[in-house]
PDB file of C-alpha atoms in Angstrom:
ATOM      1  CA  UNK A  15      18.257  -6.379 -42.799  1.00 73.00           C
ATOM      2  CA  UNK A  16      16.270  -9.565 -42.636  1.00 77.00           C
ATOM      3  CA  UNK A  17      17.358 -12.992 -41.541  1.00 86.00           C
ATOM      4  CA  UNK A  18      15.749 -16.368 -41.106  1.00 92.00           C
ATOM      5  CA  UNK A  19      16.730 -19.104 -38.694  1.00 94.00           C
ATOM      6  CA  UNK A  20      15.553 -22.652 -39.101  1.00 95.00           C
ATOM      7  CA  UNK A  21      16.380 -24.231 -35.810  1.00 90.00           C
ATOM      8  CA  UNK A  22      16.510 -27.840 -36.927  1.00 94.00           C
ATOM      9  CA  UNK A  23      18.639 -28.992 -39.824  1.00 94.00           C
ATOM     10  CA  UNK A  24      17.150 -32.481 -39.784  1.00 96.00           C
ATOM     11  CA  UNK A  25      13.859 -33.800 -38.458  1.00 97.00           C
ATOM     12  CA  UNK A  26      13.118 -37.528 -38.566  1.00 97.00           C
ATOM     13  CA  UNK A  27       9.532 -38.512 -37.834  1.00 97.00           C
ATOM     14  CA  UNK A  28       7.508 -41.687 -38.143  1.00 97.00           C
ATOM     15  CA  UNK A  29       4.780 -41.956 -40.734  1.00 97.00           C
ATOM     16  CA  UNK A  30       1.370 -40.683 -39.550  1.00 97.00           C
ATOM     17  CA  UNK A  31       2.972 -38.793 -36.659  1.00 98.00           C
ATOM     18  CA  UNK A  32       2.639 -35.000 -36.347  1.00 98.00           C
ATOM     19  CA  UNK A  33       5.534 -32.732 -37.214  1.00 98.00           C
ATOM     20  CA  UNK A  34       6.564 -29.150 -36.557  1.00 97.00           C
ATOM     21  CA  UNK A  35       9.366 -27.428 -38.429  1.00 98.00           C
ATOM     22  CA  UNK A  36      10.535 -24.304 -36.689  1.00 97.00           C
ATOM     23  CA  UNK A  37      11.319 -20.966 -38.241  1.00 97.00           C
ATOM     24  CA  UNK A  38      12.244 -17.673 -36.605  1.00 96.00           C
ATOM     25  CA  UNK A  39      12.940 -14.431 -38.387  1.00 93.00           C
ATOM     26  CA  UNK A  40      14.301 -11.010 -37.637  1.00 89.00           C
ATOM     27  CA  UNK A  41      13.422  -7.826 -39.424  1.00 83.00           C
ATOM     28  CA  UNK A  42      13.118  -4.161 -38.623  1.00 77.00           C
ATOM     29  CA  UNK A  43      10.118  -3.786 -40.931  1.00 80.00           C
ATOM     30  CA  UNK A  44       6.951  -5.703 -41.658  1.00 80.00           C
ATOM     31  CA  UNK A  45       7.526  -8.935 -43.491  1.00 84.00           C
ATOM     32  CA  UNK A  46       5.843 -11.504 -45.637  1.00 89.00           C
ATOM     33  CA  UNK A  47       6.602 -15.113 -44.757  1.00 91.00           C
ATOM     34  CA  UNK A  48       6.787 -18.209 -46.895  1.00 93.00           C
ATOM     35  CA  UNK A  49       7.460 -21.909 -46.716  1.00 96.00           C
ATOM     36  CA  UNK A  50       8.844 -23.680 -49.747  1.00 95.00           C
ATOM     37  CA  UNK A  51       9.447 -27.388 -50.232  1.00 96.00           C
ATOM     38  CA  UNK A  52      12.150 -28.970 -52.362  1.00 93.00           C
ATOM     39  CA  UNK A  53      11.691 -32.612 -53.261  1.00 91.00           C
ATOM     40  CA  UNK A  54      14.801 -34.564 -54.270  1.00 85.00           C
ATOM     41  CA  UNK A  55      16.250 -33.341 -57.561  1.00 80.00           C
ATOM     42  CA  UNK A  56      13.477 -30.811 -58.041  1.00 83.00           C
ATOM     43  CA  UNK A  57      12.953 -27.084 -57.775  1.00 86.00           C
ATOM     44  CA  UNK A  58      11.294 -25.110 -55.016  1.00 90.00           C
ATOM     45  CA  UNK A  59       7.541 -25.335 -54.645  1.00 91.00           C
ATOM     46  CA  UNK A  60       5.500 -22.866 -52.618  1.00 90.00           C
ATOM     47  CA  UNK A  61       3.752 -24.564 -49.694  1.00 94.00           C
ATOM     48  CA  UNK A  62       2.087 -21.565 -48.127  1.00 94.00           C
ATOM     49  CA  UNK A  63       2.491 -17.872 -47.462  1.00 90.00           C
ATOM     50  CA  UNK A  64       1.535 -15.239 -44.945  1.00 90.00           C
ATOM     51  CA  UNK A  65       0.954 -11.777 -46.338  1.00 85.00           C
ATOM     52  CA  UNK A  66      -1.602 -10.335 -43.926  1.00 83.00           C
ATOM     53  CA  UNK A  67      -4.836 -11.184 -42.150  1.00 85.00           C
ATOM     54  CA  UNK A  68      -5.376 -14.424 -40.272  1.00 87.00           C
ATOM     55  CA  UNK A  69      -2.229 -15.615 -38.573  1.00 89.00           C
ATOM     56  CA  UNK A  70      -3.058 -19.260 -39.261  1.00 95.00           C
ATOM     57  CA  UNK A  71      -2.267 -20.068 -42.847  1.00 94.00           C
ATOM     58  CA  UNK A  72      -3.234 -23.275 -44.601  1.00 95.00           C
ATOM     59  CA  UNK A  73      -1.204 -24.544 -47.513  1.00 94.00           C
ATOM     60  CA  UNK A  74      -0.992 -27.470 -49.866  1.00 93.00           C
ATOM     61  CA  UNK A  75      -0.570 -31.113 -48.883  1.00 93.00           C
ATOM     62  CA  UNK A  76      -2.175 -30.601 -45.464  1.00 96.00           C
ATOM     63  CA  UNK A  77       0.464 -28.224 -44.122  1.00 97.00           C
ATOM     64  CA  UNK A  78      -0.298 -25.141 -42.089  1.00 97.00           C
ATOM     65  CA  UNK A  79       1.745 -22.450 -40.384  1.00 97.00           C
ATOM     66  CA  UNK A  80       1.077 -19.856 -37.741  1.00 95.00           C
ATOM     67  CA  UNK A  81       2.531 -16.368 -37.771  1.00 93.00           C
ATOM     68  CA  UNK A  82       3.461 -15.203 -34.301  1.00 93.00           C
ATOM     69  CA  UNK A  83       4.590 -11.606 -34.376  1.00 90.00           C
ATOM     70  CA  UNK A  84       5.558 -11.370 -30.717  1.00 91.00           C
ATOM     71  CA  UNK A  85       7.802 -14.411 -30.999  1.00 92.00           C
ATOM     72  CA  UNK A  86       8.869 -13.588 -34.565  1.00 92.00           C
ATOM     73  CA  UNK A  87       8.095 -17.144 -35.580  1.00 94.00           C
ATOM     74  CA  UNK A  88       6.409 -18.905 -38.457  1.00 96.00           C
ATOM     75  CA  UNK A  89       6.436 -22.603 -37.604  1.00 97.00           C
ATOM     76  CA  UNK A  90       5.202 -25.162 -40.099  1.00 98.00           C
ATOM     77  CA  UNK A  91       2.993 -28.032 -38.927  1.00 98.00           C
ATOM     78  CA  UNK A  92       1.284 -31.112 -40.254  1.00 98.00           C
ATOM     79  CA  UNK A  93      -0.878 -33.352 -38.057  1.00 97.00           C
ATOM     80  CA  UNK A  94      -0.008 -36.591 -39.876  1.00 97.00           C
ATOM     81  CA  UNK A  95       2.917 -36.978 -42.252  1.00 97.00           C
ATOM     82  CA  UNK A  96       3.266 -39.337 -45.198  1.00 97.00           C
ATOM     83  CA  UNK A  97       6.297 -40.904 -46.775  1.00 96.00           C
ATOM     84  CA  UNK A  98       5.843 -38.522 -49.693  1.00 95.00           C
ATOM     85  CA  UNK A  99       6.481 -35.550 -47.381  1.00 97.00           C
ATOM     86  CA  UNK A 100      10.158 -36.464 -47.204  1.00 96.00           C
ATOM     87  CA  UNK A 101      11.894 -33.384 -48.590  1.00 96.00           C
ATOM     88  CA  UNK A 102      13.821 -30.241 -47.721  1.00 96.00           C
ATOM     89  CA  UNK A 103      11.729 -27.404 -46.334  1.00 97.00           C
ATOM     90  CA  UNK A 104      12.765 -23.770 -46.535  1.00 96.00           C
ATOM     91  CA  UNK A 105      11.378 -20.855 -44.612  1.00 96.00           C
ATOM     92  CA  UNK A 106      11.753 -17.482 -46.305  1.00 92.00           C
ATOM     93  CA  UNK A 107      11.046 -13.853 -45.522  1.00 90.00           C
ATOM     94  CA  UNK A 108      10.417 -10.909 -47.784  1.00 85.00           C
ATOM     95  CA  UNK A 109       9.803  -7.270 -47.092  1.00 77.00           C
ATOM     96  CA  UNK A 110       7.775  -7.143 -50.239  1.00 64.00           C
ATOM     97  CA  UNK A 111      10.321  -4.926 -51.867  1.00 56.00           C
ATOM     98  CA  UNK A 112      12.352  -7.276 -53.910  1.00 61.00           C
ATOM     99  CA  UNK A 113      13.463 -10.715 -52.984  1.00 72.00           C
ATOM    100  CA  UNK A 114      13.339 -13.617 -50.610  1.00 82.00           C
ATOM    101  CA  UNK A 115      15.800 -14.365 -47.848  1.00 86.00           C
ATOM    102  CA  UNK A 116      15.938 -18.061 -47.100  1.00 91.00           C
ATOM    103  CA  UNK A 117      16.765 -20.078 -44.047  1.00 93.00           C
ATOM    104  CA  UNK A 118      19.252 -22.908 -44.262  1.00 92.00           C
ATOM    105  CA  UNK A 119      16.542 -25.500 -44.672  1.00 95.00           C
ATOM    106  CA  UNK A 120      15.207 -28.439 -42.656  1.00 97.00           C
ATOM    107  CA  UNK A 121      15.428 -31.925 -44.035  1.00 96.00           C
ATOM    108  CA  UNK A 122      12.281 -33.832 -43.084  1.00 97.00           C
ATOM    109  CA  UNK A 123      12.645 -37.585 -43.241  1.00 97.00           C
ATOM    110  CA  UNK A 124       9.506 -39.651 -42.778  1.00 97.00           C
ATOM    111  CA  UNK A 125      10.238 -43.120 -41.458  1.00 97.00           C
ATOM    112  CA  UNK A 126       7.886 -45.978 -42.442  1.00 95.00           C
TER     113      UNK A 126
ATOM    114  CA  UNK B  27       4.802 -27.091 -62.905  1.00 79.00           C
ATOM    115  CA  UNK B  28       5.476 -23.507 -61.808  1.00 84.00           C
ATOM    116  CA  UNK B  29       5.496 -22.100 -65.322  1.00 91.00           C
ATOM    117  CA  UNK B  30       9.098 -20.900 -65.010  1.00 95.00           C
ATOM    118  CA  UNK B  31      11.333 -22.601 -67.562  1.00 96.00           C
ATOM    119  CA  UNK B  32      15.082 -22.941 -67.223  1.00 97.00           C
ATOM    120  CA  UNK B  33      17.624 -24.290 -69.678  1.00 97.00           C
ATOM    121  CA  UNK B  34      19.845 -26.212 -69.666  1.00 97.00           C
ATOM    122  CA  UNK B  35      18.849 -28.549 -66.842  1.00 95.00           C
ATOM    123  CA  UNK B  36      22.367 -29.896 -66.490  1.00 96.00           C
ATOM    124  CA  UNK B  37      25.694 -28.502 -67.598  1.00 96.00           C
ATOM    125  CA  UNK B  38      29.244 -29.702 -67.118  1.00 97.00           C
ATOM    126  CA  UNK B  39      32.085 -27.404 -68.019  1.00 97.00           C
ATOM    127  CA  UNK B  40      35.750 -26.830 -67.268  1.00 97.00           C
ATOM    128  CA  UNK B  41      37.340 -24.237 -65.047  1.00 97.00           C
ATOM    129  CA  UNK B  42      37.968 -20.939 -66.754  1.00 97.00           C
ATOM    130  CA  UNK B  43      35.069 -21.365 -69.157  1.00 97.00           C
ATOM    131  CA  UNK B  44      31.944 -19.247 -69.574  1.00 98.00           C
ATOM    132  CA  UNK B  45      28.346 -20.440 -69.582  1.00 98.00           C
ATOM    133  CA  UNK B  46      24.935 -18.882 -70.054  1.00 98.00           C
ATOM    134  CA  UNK B  47      21.841 -20.016 -68.207  1.00 98.00           C
ATOM    135  CA  UNK B  48      18.483 -19.119 -69.633  1.00 98.00           C
ATOM    136  CA  UNK B  49      15.157 -18.471 -67.963  1.00 98.00           C
ATOM    137  CA  UNK B  50      11.652 -17.884 -69.266  1.00 98.00           C
ATOM    138  CA  UNK B  51       9.369 -16.458 -66.582  1.00 96.00           C
ATOM    139  CA  UNK B  52       5.726 -17.313 -66.095  1.00 95.00           C
ATOM    140  CA  UNK B  53       3.436 -15.681 -68.594  1.00 94.00           C
ATOM    141  CA  UNK B  54       2.704 -12.149 -67.435  1.00 91.00           C
ATOM    142  CA  UNK B  55       5.443 -11.993 -64.811  1.00 94.00           C
ATOM    143  CA  UNK B  56       7.650  -8.929 -65.056  1.00 93.00           C
ATOM    144  CA  UNK B  57      10.084  -9.733 -62.258  1.00 92.00           C
ATOM    145  CA  UNK B  58      12.854 -12.281 -62.629  1.00 94.00           C
ATOM    146  CA  UNK B  59      15.162 -13.393 -59.845  1.00 94.00           C
ATOM    147  CA  UNK B  60      18.270 -15.560 -59.841  1.00 96.00           C
ATOM    148  CA  UNK B  61      19.340 -17.680 -56.893  1.00 95.00           C
ATOM    149  CA  UNK B  62      22.280 -19.972 -56.289  1.00 95.00           C
ATOM    150  CA  UNK B  63      21.969 -23.085 -54.152  1.00 93.00           C
ATOM    151  CA  UNK B  64      25.142 -24.766 -52.972  1.00 90.00           C
ATOM    152  CA  UNK B  65      25.940 -27.133 -50.141  1.00 83.00           C
ATOM    153  CA  UNK B  66      28.084 -24.675 -48.231  1.00 82.00           C
ATOM    154  CA  UNK B  67      26.194 -21.426 -48.902  1.00 82.00           C
ATOM    155  CA  UNK B  68      22.594 -22.605 -49.030  1.00 86.00           C
ATOM    156  CA  UNK B  69      20.134 -20.556 -51.081  1.00 89.00           C
ATOM    157  CA  UNK B  70      21.636 -17.212 -51.977  1.00 90.00           C
ATOM    158  CA  UNK B  71      19.915 -14.378 -53.786  1.00 89.00           C
ATOM    159  CA  UNK B  72      21.942 -13.179 -56.751  1.00 94.00           C
ATOM    160  CA  UNK B  73      20.021 -10.548 -58.657  1.00 94.00           C
ATOM    161  CA  UNK B  74      16.553  -9.223 -59.472  1.00 92.00           C
ATOM    162  CA  UNK B  75      15.291  -7.687 -62.698  1.00 94.00           C
ATOM    163  CA  UNK B  76      11.980  -5.982 -63.277  1.00 92.00           C
ATOM    164  CA  UNK B  77      10.762  -5.325 -66.796  1.00 93.00           C
ATOM    165  CA  UNK B  78      14.273  -5.195 -68.150  1.00 95.00           C
ATOM    166  CA  UNK B  79      15.848  -3.133 -65.404  1.00 94.00           C
ATOM    167  CA  UNK B  80      18.082  -4.301 -62.593  1.00 93.00           C
ATOM    168  CA  UNK B  81      16.334  -3.777 -59.271  1.00 90.00           C
ATOM    169  CA  UNK B  82      18.509  -5.413 -56.649  1.00 88.00           C
ATOM    170  CA  UNK B  83      21.802  -7.206 -56.306  1.00 90.00           C
ATOM    171  CA  UNK B  84      22.640  -9.816 -53.738  1.00 88.00           C
ATOM    172  CA  UNK B  85      25.718 -11.965 -53.365  1.00 83.00           C
ATOM    173  CA  UNK B  86      26.569 -11.956 -57.037  1.00 92.00           C
ATOM    174  CA  UNK B  87      30.216 -12.189 -58.000  1.00 94.00           C
ATOM    175  CA  UNK B  88      31.735  -9.733 -60.455  1.00 95.00           C
ATOM    176  CA  UNK B  89      32.417 -12.685 -62.767  1.00 97.00           C
ATOM    177  CA  UNK B  90      28.669 -13.166 -63.034  1.00 97.00           C
ATOM    178  CA  UNK B  91      26.228 -10.953 -64.884  1.00 96.00           C
ATOM    179  CA  UNK B  92      22.616 -11.087 -65.901  1.00 97.00           C
ATOM    180  CA  UNK B  93      20.151  -9.322 -68.104  1.00 97.00           C
ATOM    181  CA  UNK B  94      16.472  -9.345 -68.874  1.00 97.00           C
ATOM    182  CA  UNK B  95      15.418  -8.927 -72.467  1.00 97.00           C
ATOM    183  CA  UNK B  96      12.402  -7.082 -73.943  1.00 96.00           C
ATOM    184  CA  UNK B  97      10.493 -10.368 -74.191  1.00 95.00           C
ATOM    185  CA  UNK B  98      11.147 -10.711 -70.426  1.00 96.00           C
ATOM    186  CA  UNK B  99      13.313 -13.799 -70.601  1.00 97.00           C
ATOM    187  CA  UNK B 100      16.535 -13.567 -68.668  1.00 98.00           C
ATOM    188  CA  UNK B 101      20.049 -14.897 -68.933  1.00 98.00           C
ATOM    189  CA  UNK B 102      22.659 -15.419 -66.253  1.00 98.00           C
ATOM    190  CA  UNK B 103      26.221 -15.351 -67.544  1.00 98.00           C
ATOM    191  CA  UNK B 104      28.920 -17.015 -65.505  1.00 98.00           C
ATOM    192  CA  UNK B 105      32.511 -16.479 -66.600  1.00 97.00           C
ATOM    193  CA  UNK B 106      36.007 -17.554 -65.536  1.00 97.00           C
ATOM    194  CA  UNK B 107      34.339 -20.461 -63.819  1.00 97.00           C
ATOM    195  CA  UNK B 108      35.852 -21.978 -60.711  1.00 97.00           C
ATOM    196  CA  UNK B 109      35.213 -25.277 -59.008  1.00 96.00           C
ATOM    197  CA  UNK B 110      33.330 -23.450 -56.274  1.00 94.00           C
ATOM    198  CA  UNK B 111      30.784 -22.185 -58.782  1.00 96.00           C
ATOM    199  CA  UNK B 112      29.345 -25.669 -59.042  1.00 96.00           C
ATOM    200  CA  UNK B 113      25.799 -25.290 -57.793  1.00 96.00           C
ATOM    201  CA  UNK B 114      22.129 -25.369 -58.639  1.00 95.00           C
ATOM    202  CA  UNK B 115      21.048 -22.074 -60.143  1.00 97.00           C
ATOM    203  CA  UNK B 116      17.400 -21.175 -59.819  1.00 96.00           C
ATOM    204  CA  UNK B 117      15.424 -18.653 -61.742  1.00 96.00           C
ATOM    205  CA  UNK B 118      12.188 -17.383 -60.262  1.00 94.00           C
ATOM    206  CA  UNK B 119       9.530 -14.944 -61.346  1.00 93.00           C
ATOM    207  CA  UNK B 120       6.685 -12.924 -59.973  1.00 90.00           C
ATOM    208  CA  UNK B 121       4.118 -10.493 -61.318  1.00 85.00           C
ATOM    209  CA  UNK B 122       5.905  -7.674 -59.563  1.00 73.00           C
ATOM    210  CA  UNK B 123       7.764  -6.977 -56.377  1.00 64.00           C
ATOM    211  CA  UNK B 124       5.760  -7.931 -53.340  1.00 64.00           C
ATOM    212  CA  UNK B 125       3.985 -10.835 -54.992  1.00 74.00           C
ATOM    213  CA  UNK B 126       4.571 -14.540 -54.609  1.00 81.00           C
ATOM    214  CA  UNK B 127       7.765 -15.743 -56.241  1.00 87.00           C
ATOM    215  CA  UNK B 128       7.602 -18.955 -58.281  1.00 90.00           C
ATOM    216  CA  UNK B 129      10.714 -21.019 -58.948  1.00 92.00           C
ATOM    217  CA  UNK B 130      11.900 -22.977 -61.922  1.00 94.00           C
ATOM    218  CA  UNK B 131      13.400 -26.461 -61.687  1.00 92.00           C
ATOM    219  CA  UNK B 132      16.926 -25.081 -61.716  1.00 94.00           C
ATOM    220  CA  UNK B 133      20.053 -25.543 -63.806  1.00 96.00           C
ATOM    221  CA  UNK B 134      22.689 -27.859 -62.379  1.00 95.00           C
ATOM    222  CA  UNK B 135      26.153 -26.520 -63.117  1.00 97.00           C
ATOM    223  CA  UNK B 136      29.162 -28.706 -62.520  1.00 97.00           C
ATOM    224  CA  UNK B 137      32.606 -27.190 -63.003  1.00 97.00           C
ATOM    225  CA  UNK B 138      35.415 -29.724 -63.379  1.00 96.00           C
TER     226      UNK B 138
END
Protein backbone atom coordinates (compact mmCIF):
# COMPACT_ATOMS: atom_id res chain seq x y z
CA UNK A 1 0.00 0.00 0.00
CA UNK A 2 1.05 3.56 -0.57
CA UNK A 3 0.81 6.51 1.74
CA UNK A 4 1.81 10.14 1.66
CA UNK A 5 2.71 12.36 4.58
CA UNK A 6 2.77 16.11 4.31
CA UNK A 7 4.56 17.18 7.42
CA UNK A 8 3.24 20.72 7.65
CA UNK A 9 -0.46 21.51 7.59
CA UNK A 10 0.15 25.25 7.36
CA UNK A 11 3.13 27.25 6.15
CA UNK A 12 3.12 31.04 6.44
CA UNK A 13 5.87 32.84 4.55
CA UNK A 14 6.59 36.43 3.64
CA UNK A 15 6.35 37.57 0.05
CA UNK A 16 9.57 37.11 -1.96
CA UNK A 17 10.94 34.67 0.63
CA UNK A 18 11.81 31.07 -0.32
CA UNK A 19 9.54 28.22 0.68
CA UNK A 20 9.76 24.45 1.00
CA UNK A 21 6.73 22.22 1.40
CA UNK A 22 7.64 18.79 2.63
CA UNK A 23 6.32 15.48 1.40
CA UNK A 24 7.33 11.95 2.35
CA UNK A 25 5.88 8.78 0.92
CA UNK A 26 5.95 5.08 1.58
CA UNK A 27 5.51 2.36 -0.97
CA UNK A 28 6.71 -1.16 -1.55
CA UNK A 29 6.93 -0.60 -5.30
CA UNK A 30 8.20 2.10 -7.61
CA UNK A 31 6.09 5.21 -7.61
CA UNK A 32 5.26 8.27 -9.60
CA UNK A 33 5.05 11.50 -7.63
CA UNK A 34 2.97 14.60 -8.14
CA UNK A 35 2.27 17.99 -6.66
CA UNK A 36 -1.11 19.58 -7.19
CA UNK A 37 -2.27 23.04 -6.19
CA UNK A 38 -5.79 24.04 -5.23
CA UNK A 39 -6.58 27.74 -5.28
CA UNK A 40 -9.55 28.92 -3.22
CA UNK A 41 -12.85 27.62 -4.59
CA UNK A 42 -11.15 25.91 -7.51
CA UNK A 43 -10.21 22.42 -8.61
CA UNK A 44 -6.84 20.73 -8.49
CA UNK A 45 -4.17 21.86 -10.92
CA UNK A 46 -1.05 19.84 -11.67
CA UNK A 47 2.11 21.70 -10.64
CA UNK A 48 4.69 19.11 -11.54
CA UNK A 49 5.34 15.40 -11.70
CA UNK A 50 8.15 12.91 -11.39
CA UNK A 51 7.84 9.82 -13.53
CA UNK A 52 11.47 8.89 -14.17
CA UNK A 53 14.81 10.39 -15.16
CA UNK A 54 16.22 13.51 -13.56
CA UNK A 55 15.36 13.75 -9.90
CA UNK A 56 14.97 17.52 -10.07
CA UNK A 57 11.66 18.37 -11.63
CA UNK A 58 10.60 21.84 -12.70
CA UNK A 59 6.95 22.77 -12.82
CA UNK A 60 4.71 25.71 -13.49
CA UNK A 61 4.78 29.05 -11.68
CA UNK A 62 8.46 28.71 -10.75
CA UNK A 63 8.05 25.65 -8.54
CA UNK A 64 10.41 22.72 -8.51
CA UNK A 65 10.69 19.48 -6.57
CA UNK A 66 13.40 16.95 -5.95
CA UNK A 67 12.83 13.22 -5.75
CA UNK A 68 14.99 11.60 -3.11
CA UNK A 69 14.60 7.85 -3.20
CA UNK A 70 16.78 7.11 -0.18
CA UNK A 71 14.79 9.50 1.98
CA UNK A 72 11.49 8.71 0.25
CA UNK A 73 10.83 12.41 -0.12
CA UNK A 74 9.54 14.74 -2.78
CA UNK A 75 9.77 18.24 -1.33
CA UNK A 76 8.39 21.21 -3.23
CA UNK A 77 10.38 24.45 -3.39
CA UNK A 78 10.14 27.94 -4.75
CA UNK A 79 12.95 30.49 -4.36
CA UNK A 80 10.66 33.53 -4.14
CA UNK A 81 6.93 33.34 -3.47
CA UNK A 82 4.22 35.75 -4.56
CA UNK A 83 0.90 36.62 -3.01
CA UNK A 84 -0.76 34.65 -5.80
CA UNK A 85 0.91 31.45 -4.55
CA UNK A 86 -1.42 31.39 -1.55
CA UNK A 87 -3.25 28.09 -1.93
CA UNK A 88 -3.49 24.51 -0.72
CA UNK A 89 -0.78 22.19 -2.01
CA UNK A 90 -1.20 18.44 -2.26
CA UNK A 91 1.47 15.83 -2.71
CA UNK A 92 0.31 12.61 -4.34
CA UNK A 93 1.75 9.23 -5.20
CA UNK A 94 0.76 6.71 -7.83
CA UNK A 95 2.08 3.30 -8.69
CA UNK A 96 1.01 3.92 -12.22
CA UNK A 97 -1.62 1.26 -11.96
CA UNK A 98 -4.73 3.17 -11.26
CA UNK A 99 -5.12 6.14 -9.03
CA UNK A 100 -3.55 8.80 -6.89
CA UNK A 101 -3.12 8.70 -3.15
CA UNK A 102 -3.05 12.17 -1.68
CA UNK A 103 -1.48 13.69 1.37
CA UNK A 104 -3.55 15.81 3.71
CA UNK A 105 -2.40 19.02 2.10
CA UNK A 106 -0.34 22.05 3.14
CA UNK A 107 -1.91 25.46 3.23
CA UNK A 108 0.63 28.02 2.02
CA UNK A 109 -0.13 31.56 3.08
CA UNK A 110 2.01 34.31 1.60
CA UNK A 111 2.16 37.37 3.81
CA UNK A 112 2.61 40.80 2.15
CA UNK B 1 -8.87 24.86 -17.83
CA UNK B 2 -8.07 21.15 -17.48
CA UNK B 3 -10.60 20.04 -20.08
CA UNK B 4 -12.55 17.96 -17.55
CA UNK B 5 -16.10 19.23 -17.18
CA UNK B 6 -18.29 18.59 -14.17
CA UNK B 7 -21.93 19.43 -13.60
CA UNK B 8 -23.56 20.73 -11.52
CA UNK B 9 -21.03 23.03 -9.86
CA UNK B 10 -23.18 23.42 -6.77
CA UNK B 11 -26.00 21.32 -5.40
CA UNK B 12 -28.05 21.55 -2.24
CA UNK B 13 -30.31 18.68 -1.31
CA UNK B 14 -32.03 17.15 1.69
CA UNK B 15 -31.08 14.09 3.66
CA UNK B 16 -32.42 10.87 2.23
CA UNK B 17 -32.43 12.19 -1.33
CA UNK B 18 -30.51 10.96 -4.36
CA UNK B 19 -28.33 13.02 -6.69
CA UNK B 20 -26.33 12.41 -9.84
CA UNK B 21 -23.06 14.14 -10.61
CA UNK B 22 -21.89 14.22 -14.18
CA UNK B 23 -18.41 14.31 -15.66
CA UNK B 24 -17.09 14.72 -19.18
CA UNK B 25 -13.43 13.72 -19.43
CA UNK B 26 -10.81 15.42 -21.55
CA UNK B 27 -11.06 14.61 -25.22
CA UNK B 28 -9.32 11.30 -25.84
CA UNK B 29 -9.08 10.27 -22.19
CA UNK B 30 -10.35 6.77 -21.48
CA UNK B 31 -9.87 6.73 -17.72
CA UNK B 32 -12.21 8.52 -15.35
CA UNK B 33 -11.71 8.81 -11.61
CA UNK B 34 -13.94 10.12 -8.84
CA UNK B 35 -12.62 11.68 -5.65
CA UNK B 36 -14.30 13.11 -2.59
CA UNK B 37 -12.82 16.03 -0.69
CA UNK B 38 -14.14 16.77 2.78
CA UNK B 39 -12.77 18.64 5.75
CA UNK B 40 -12.43 15.59 7.95
CA UNK B 41 -11.37 12.98 5.38
CA UNK B 42 -9.28 15.03 2.97
CA UNK B 43 -9.03 13.82 -0.63
CA UNK B 44 -10.31 10.29 -0.92
CA UNK B 45 -10.27 8.12 -4.01
CA UNK B 46 -13.69 6.67 -4.75
CA UNK B 47 -13.62 4.75 -8.00
CA UNK B 48 -11.86 4.41 -11.35
CA UNK B 49 -13.33 3.48 -14.72
CA UNK B 50 -11.46 2.71 -17.90
CA UNK B 51 -13.27 2.64 -21.21
CA UNK B 52 -16.54 1.73 -19.58
CA UNK B 53 -15.24 -0.86 -17.15
CA UNK B 54 -14.67 -0.50 -13.44
CA UNK B 55 -10.97 -0.81 -12.68
CA UNK B 56 -10.56 0.03 -9.01
CA UNK B 57 -12.61 0.91 -5.98
CA UNK B 58 -11.49 3.02 -3.09
CA UNK B 59 -13.42 4.30 -0.11
CA UNK B 60 -16.75 4.35 -1.87
CA UNK B 61 -19.85 3.73 0.20
CA UNK B 62 -22.42 1.16 -0.88
CA UNK B 63 -24.93 4.01 -1.18
CA UNK B 64 -22.78 5.43 -3.95
CA UNK B 65 -22.37 4.05 -7.44
CA UNK B 66 -20.84 5.16 -10.68
CA UNK B 67 -20.73 4.24 -14.31
CA UNK B 68 -18.95 5.24 -17.47
CA UNK B 69 -20.96 5.37 -20.66
CA UNK B 70 -19.94 4.45 -24.24
CA UNK B 71 -19.26 8.12 -25.00
CA UNK B 72 -16.86 8.01 -22.00
CA UNK B 73 -18.72 10.46 -19.81
CA UNK B 74 -19.30 9.28 -16.28
CA UNK B 75 -21.90 9.70 -13.60
CA UNK B 76 -21.60 9.35 -9.85
CA UNK B 77 -24.86 8.49 -8.12
CA UNK B 78 -25.23 9.27 -4.45
CA UNK B 79 -28.31 7.93 -2.69
CA UNK B 80 -29.87 8.01 0.79
CA UNK B 81 -27.81 11.11 1.39
CA UNK B 82 -26.59 11.96 4.85
CA UNK B 83 -25.25 15.18 6.28
CA UNK B 84 -21.77 13.69 6.25
CA UNK B 85 -21.90 13.29 2.48
CA UNK B 86 -21.55 17.03 2.10
CA UNK B 87 -18.28 17.47 0.25
CA UNK B 88 -16.57 18.53 -2.93
CA UNK B 89 -16.66 15.73 -5.47
CA UNK B 90 -13.97 15.75 -8.12
CA UNK B 91 -13.89 13.96 -11.39
CA UNK B 92 -10.55 13.44 -13.08
CA UNK B 93 -9.40 11.83 -16.29
CA UNK B 94 -6.31 10.49 -17.94
CA UNK B 95 -5.41 8.89 -21.25
CA UNK B 96 -4.92 5.59 -19.49
CA UNK B 97 -3.62 4.22 -16.25
CA UNK B 98 -0.14 5.42 -15.50
CA UNK B 99 -0.57 8.79 -17.17
CA UNK B 100 -1.06 12.19 -15.61
CA UNK B 101 -4.48 12.67 -14.07
CA UNK B 102 -6.27 15.96 -14.74
CA UNK B 103 -9.00 17.22 -12.43
CA UNK B 104 -12.23 19.03 -13.03
CA UNK B 105 -13.40 22.00 -10.96
CA UNK B 106 -15.53 19.78 -8.76
CA UNK B 107 -19.18 19.60 -7.74
CA UNK B 108 -20.04 21.07 -4.36
CA UNK B 109 -22.68 18.96 -2.64
CA UNK B 110 -24.40 20.27 0.44
CA UNK B 111 -26.81 17.98 2.26
CA UNK B 112 -29.18 19.74 4.65
